[in-house]
């Protein structure tokens, strides 16, 4: 059914590339909370509901489920353009859309499941591969993106003890709205809303992973993945 339904959907709607968001399996309270934050960051960045609009610059790709029409895949030369892209799942969607093929995104909950990471350490190491590539190896984007996350998710909590009066009330309201929104989003992706209090913690963790990955790539001059070293010069040269 997980194959039959998407193929039928593509045939009925003239879709060449269909991405489906999976149900992500993560053990433990903190990892589940991080999964919710990552989902929020992903949809905020990629805006998957706009992928179907050929006039929109937004595109979509999901490593857990990218269904591509064979003719479309061959027309773009397969993965040849993506050989040195750690984020090849997303960039596959970009190349297909740029080539004029029709794409769409659907919710794969109940049909597609993927065990993502089994521990916090595994997750931190796993992101070494593609977190920096996600901002196109831009130090400025990495720094500004991290600061924006901290300003929204951590700064209000850190500042509320040092202000009073209306400023404290406003910060309290912002924190309450953020936690409520995070709990609602958690329920939307099949996670207990009880992870909401971990929101500031996982924001700080997200920024730590983002900046750690950037520093490692810059200090090492590239990234080492599964026993192979890829130089930053090579990776940057293959812009898609």
Coordinates of C-alpha atoms in Angstrom, one line a residue:
X1 CA 0.0 0.0 0.0
X2 CA 2.9 2.4 0.8
X3 CA 3.9 2.0 -2.9
X4 CA 0.5 1.6 -4.5
X5 CA -1.1 4.7 -3.1
X6 CA 1.8 7.1 -4.0
X7 CA 2.1 5.7 -7.5
X8 CA -1.7 6.1 -8.1
X9 CA -1.5 9.6 -6.7
X10 CA 1.3 10.5 -9.2
X11 CA -0.5 9.0 -12.1
X12 CA -3.8 10.8 -11.4
X13 CA -2.1 14.2 -10.8
X14 CA 0.7 14.1 -13.4
X15 CA 3.4 14.2 -10.7
X16 CA 7.0 13.3 -11.7
X17 CA 8.5 13.5 -8.2
X18 CA 6.7 12.9 -4.9
X19 CA 8.3 13.3 -1.5
X20 CA 6.6 11.9 1.6
X21 CA 7.4 12.9 5.2
X22 CA 7.9 9.8 7.3
X23 CA 6.9 8.9 10.8
X24 CA 10.2 9.3 12.6
X25 CA 11.1 6.8 15.4
X26 CA 13.3 8.4 18.1
X27 CA 13.9 6.9 21.6
X28 CA 13.8 9.0 24.7
X29 CA 12.3 12.3 25.7
X30 CA 15.1 14.7 24.5
X31 CA 15.5 13.0 21.1
X32 CA 11.7 13.1 20.4
X33 CA 11.7 16.8 21.3
X34 CA 14.6 17.4 19.0
X35 CA 12.7 15.6 16.2
X36 CA 9.8 18.0 16.6
X37 CA 12.1 21.0 16.4
X38 CA 13.9 19.6 13.3
X39 CA 10.5 19.1 11.6
X40 CA 9.5 22.6 12.4
X41 CA 12.9 24.0 11.1
X42 CA 12.6 21.8 8.0
X43 CA 9.1 22.9 7.0
X44 CA 9.9 26.6 7.8
X45 CA 12.9 26.4 5.5
X46 CA 11.5 24.3 2.6
X47 CA 7.8 25.2 2.7
X48 CA 6.8 21.8 1.1
X49 CA 3.2 23.0 0.4
X50 CA 4.8 25.4 -2.3
X51 CA 6.7 22.6 -4.0
X52 CA 3.8 21.8 -6.3
X53 CA 3.6 25.4 -7.7
X54 CA 5.9 25.5 -10.8
X55 CA 6.2 29.3 -10.3
X56 CA 7.5 29.0 -6.8
X57 CA 11.3 28.8 -6.1
X58 CA 10.6 26.2 -3.3
X59 CA 11.4 22.6 -3.9
X60 CA 11.2 19.4 -1.8
X61 CA 13.1 16.2 -1.2
X62 CA 12.9 13.6 1.6
X63 CA 15.6 11.0 2.1
X64 CA 13.2 8.5 3.6
X65 CA 10.8 8.7 0.5
X66 CA 11.6 10.2 -2.8
X67 CA 9.5 8.6 -5.6
X68 CA 10.7 9.7 -9.0
X69 CA 9.3 8.9 -12.5
X70 CA 12.0 7.0 -14.3
X71 CA 11.9 9.2 -17.4
X72 CA 12.4 12.3 -15.2
X73 CA 15.3 10.8 -13.3
X74 CA 17.1 9.8 -16.5
X75 CA 16.4 13.2 -18.1
X76 CA 18.4 14.9 -15.3
X77 CA 21.3 12.4 -15.6
X78 CA 20.4 10.5 -12.4
X79 CA 22.6 11.4 -9.4
X80 CA 25.5 12.6 -11.5
X81 CA 25.0 16.3 -10.5
X82 CA 24.6 15.2 -6.8
X83 CA 27.7 13.0 -6.4
X84 CA 29.3 15.3 -3.8
X85 CA 26.1 16.6 -2.2
X86 CA 25.5 15.3 1.4
X87 CA 22.0 16.8 1.1
X88 CA 21.3 14.9 -2.1
X89 CA 17.7 14.1 -1.1
X90 CA 16.8 17.8 -1.1
X91 CA 18.9 18.7 -4.0
X92 CA 17.4 15.9 -6.1
X93 CA 14.1 17.8 -5.7
X94 CA 15.8 21.1 -6.7
X95 CA 17.3 19.6 -9.9
X96 CA 14.0 18.0 -10.9
X97 CA 12.0 21.2 -10.3
X98 CA 14.6 23.3 -12.0
X99 CA 14.3 21.0 -15.0
X100 CA 10.6 21.6 -15.3
X101 CA 9.3 18.4 -13.7
X102 CA 6.2 18.5 -11.5
X103 CA 6.6 17.7 -7.9
X104 CA 4.5 17.4 -4.7
X105 CA 4.8 16.6 -1.1
X106 CA 2.5 14.4 1.1
X107 CA 2.3 13.3 4.7
X108 CA 3.6 9.7 4.9
X109 CA 2.5 9.1 8.5
X110 CA 1.1 5.6 8.8
X111 CA 2.8 4.5 5.6
X112 CA 6.5 5.3 6.0
X113 CA 8.5 4.9 9.2
X114 CA 12.2 5.5 9.7
X115 CA 14.4 4.9 12.8
X116 CA 16.5 8.1 12.7
X117 CA 19.0 8.0 15.6
X118 CA 19.3 5.8 18.6
X119 CA 21.2 8.1 20.9
X120 CA 22.1 11.8 21.4
X121 CA 25.7 11.1 20.5
X122 CA 24.8 9.3 17.3
X123 CA 22.6 12.2 16.3
X124 CA 25.3 14.8 16.9
X125 CA 27.8 12.7 14.9
X126 CA 25.2 12.0 12.2
X127 CA 24.6 15.7 11.5
X128 CA 28.3 16.2 10.8
X129 CA 27.5 15.0 7.3
X130 CA 24.9 17.5 6.1
X131 CA 24.2 20.3 8.6
X132 CA 26.8 22.7 7.0
X133 CA 25.8 21.7 3.5
X134 CA 22.2 22.6 4.4
X135 CA 23.3 26.3 4.5
X136 CA 25.4 25.9 1.4
X137 CA 28.7 26.0 3.4
X138 CA 28.0 29.6 4.3
X139 CA 29.6 30.8 7.6
X140 CA 27.3 33.9 7.7
X141 CA 24.1 31.8 7.2
X142 CA 25.2 29.4 9.9
X143 CA 26.0 32.1 12.4
X144 CA 22.9 34.2 11.7
X145 CA 20.6 31.2 11.6
X146 CA 21.9 30.0 15.0
X147 CA 21.6 33.5 16.5
X148 CA 18.0 33.7 15.2
X149 CA 17.1 30.4 16.8
X150 CA 18.7 31.4 20.1
X151 CA 16.9 34.8 20.0
X152 CA 13.5 33.1 19.6
X153 CA 13.9 30.0 21.7
X154 CA 16.4 30.7 24.5
X155 CA 16.8 34.4 25.0
X156 CA 13.3 35.1 26.4
X157 CA 13.7 32.4 29.0
X158 CA 17.2 33.8 29.9
X159 CA 16.0 37.4 30.0
X160 CA 12.8 37.1 32.0
X161 CA 14.5 37.0 35.4
X162 CA 16.3 40.2 34.7
X163 CA 13.3 42.4 33.8
X164 CA 10.1 43.4 35.5
X165 CA 6.8 45.0 34.8
X166 CA 5.3 44.9 31.4
X167 CA 8.5 43.6 29.8
X168 CA 8.4 40.5 32.1
X169 CA 4.7 40.0 31.2
X170 CA 5.5 40.2 27.5
X171 CA 8.4 37.8 27.7
X172 CA 6.2 35.4 29.8
X173 CA 3.5 35.6 27.1
X174 CA 6.0 34.9 24.4
X175 CA 7.4 31.9 26.3
X176 CA 3.9 30.5 26.9
X177 CA 2.9 30.9 23.2
X178 CA 6.2 29.2 22.1
X179 CA 5.6 26.2 24.4
X180 CA 2.0 25.9 23.4
X181 CA 2.9 26.0 19.7
X182 CA 5.6 23.4 20.2
X183 CA 3.2 21.1 22.0
X184 CA 0.6 21.5 19.2
X185 CA 3.3 20.7 16.6
X186 CA 4.4 17.7 18.6
X187 CA 0.9 16.3 18.6
X188 CA 0.8 16.9 14.8
X189 CA 3.8 14.7 14.2
X190 CA 2.7 12.0 16.6
X191 CA 4.8 12.9 19.6
X192 CA 3.4 13.6 23.1
X193 CA 2.9 17.4 23.8
X194 CA 4.7 16.7 27.1
X195 CA 8.0 17.4 25.2
X196 CA 7.0 21.1 25.1
X197 CA 9.1 22.1 28.1
X198 CA 12.2 20.8 26.4
X199 CA 11.8 23.4 23.6
X200 CA 14.6 25.8 24.8
X201 CA 16.9 22.9 25.5
X202 CA 16.6 21.4 22.0
X203 CA 16.9 24.9 20.4
X204 CA 20.3 25.3 22.2
X205 CA 21.2 21.7 21.1
X206 CA 20.3 22.5 17.5
X207 CA 22.5 25.6 17.5
X208 CA 25.3 23.6 19.1
X209 CA 25.1 21.0 16.4
X210 CA 24.9 23.6 13.6
X211 CA 28.0 25.5 14.8
X212 CA 29.9 22.4 15.8
X213 CA 29.5 21.0 12.3
X214 CA 30.6 24.3 10.7
X215 CA 33.7 24.5 12.9
X216 CA 34.6 20.9 12.2
X217 CA 34.3 21.4 8.5
X218 CA 36.4 24.5 8.5
X219 CA 39.1 23.2 10.9
X220 CA 39.4 19.8 9.1
X221 CA 39.1 21.4 5.6
X222 CA 36.2 19.1 4.9
X223 CA 34.3 16.2 6.4
X224 CA 35.0 12.6 7.0
X225 CA 32.1 10.2 6.5
X226 CA 32.2 6.5 6.7
X227 CA 35.9 6.3 6.3
X228 CA 36.2 8.7 3.4
X229 CA 37.4 12.3 3.5
X230 CA 35.7 14.9 1.3
X231 CA 37.5 18.2 1.1
X232 CA 35.5 21.4 1.6
X233 CA 36.9 22.7 -1.7
X234 CA 35.4 19.8 -3.6
X235 CA 32.1 20.0 -1.7
X236 CA 31.8 23.8 -2.3
X237 CA 32.6 23.4 -6.0
X238 CA 29.6 21.1 -6.5
X239 CA 26.9 23.8 -6.0
X240 CA 23.4 22.7 -7.1

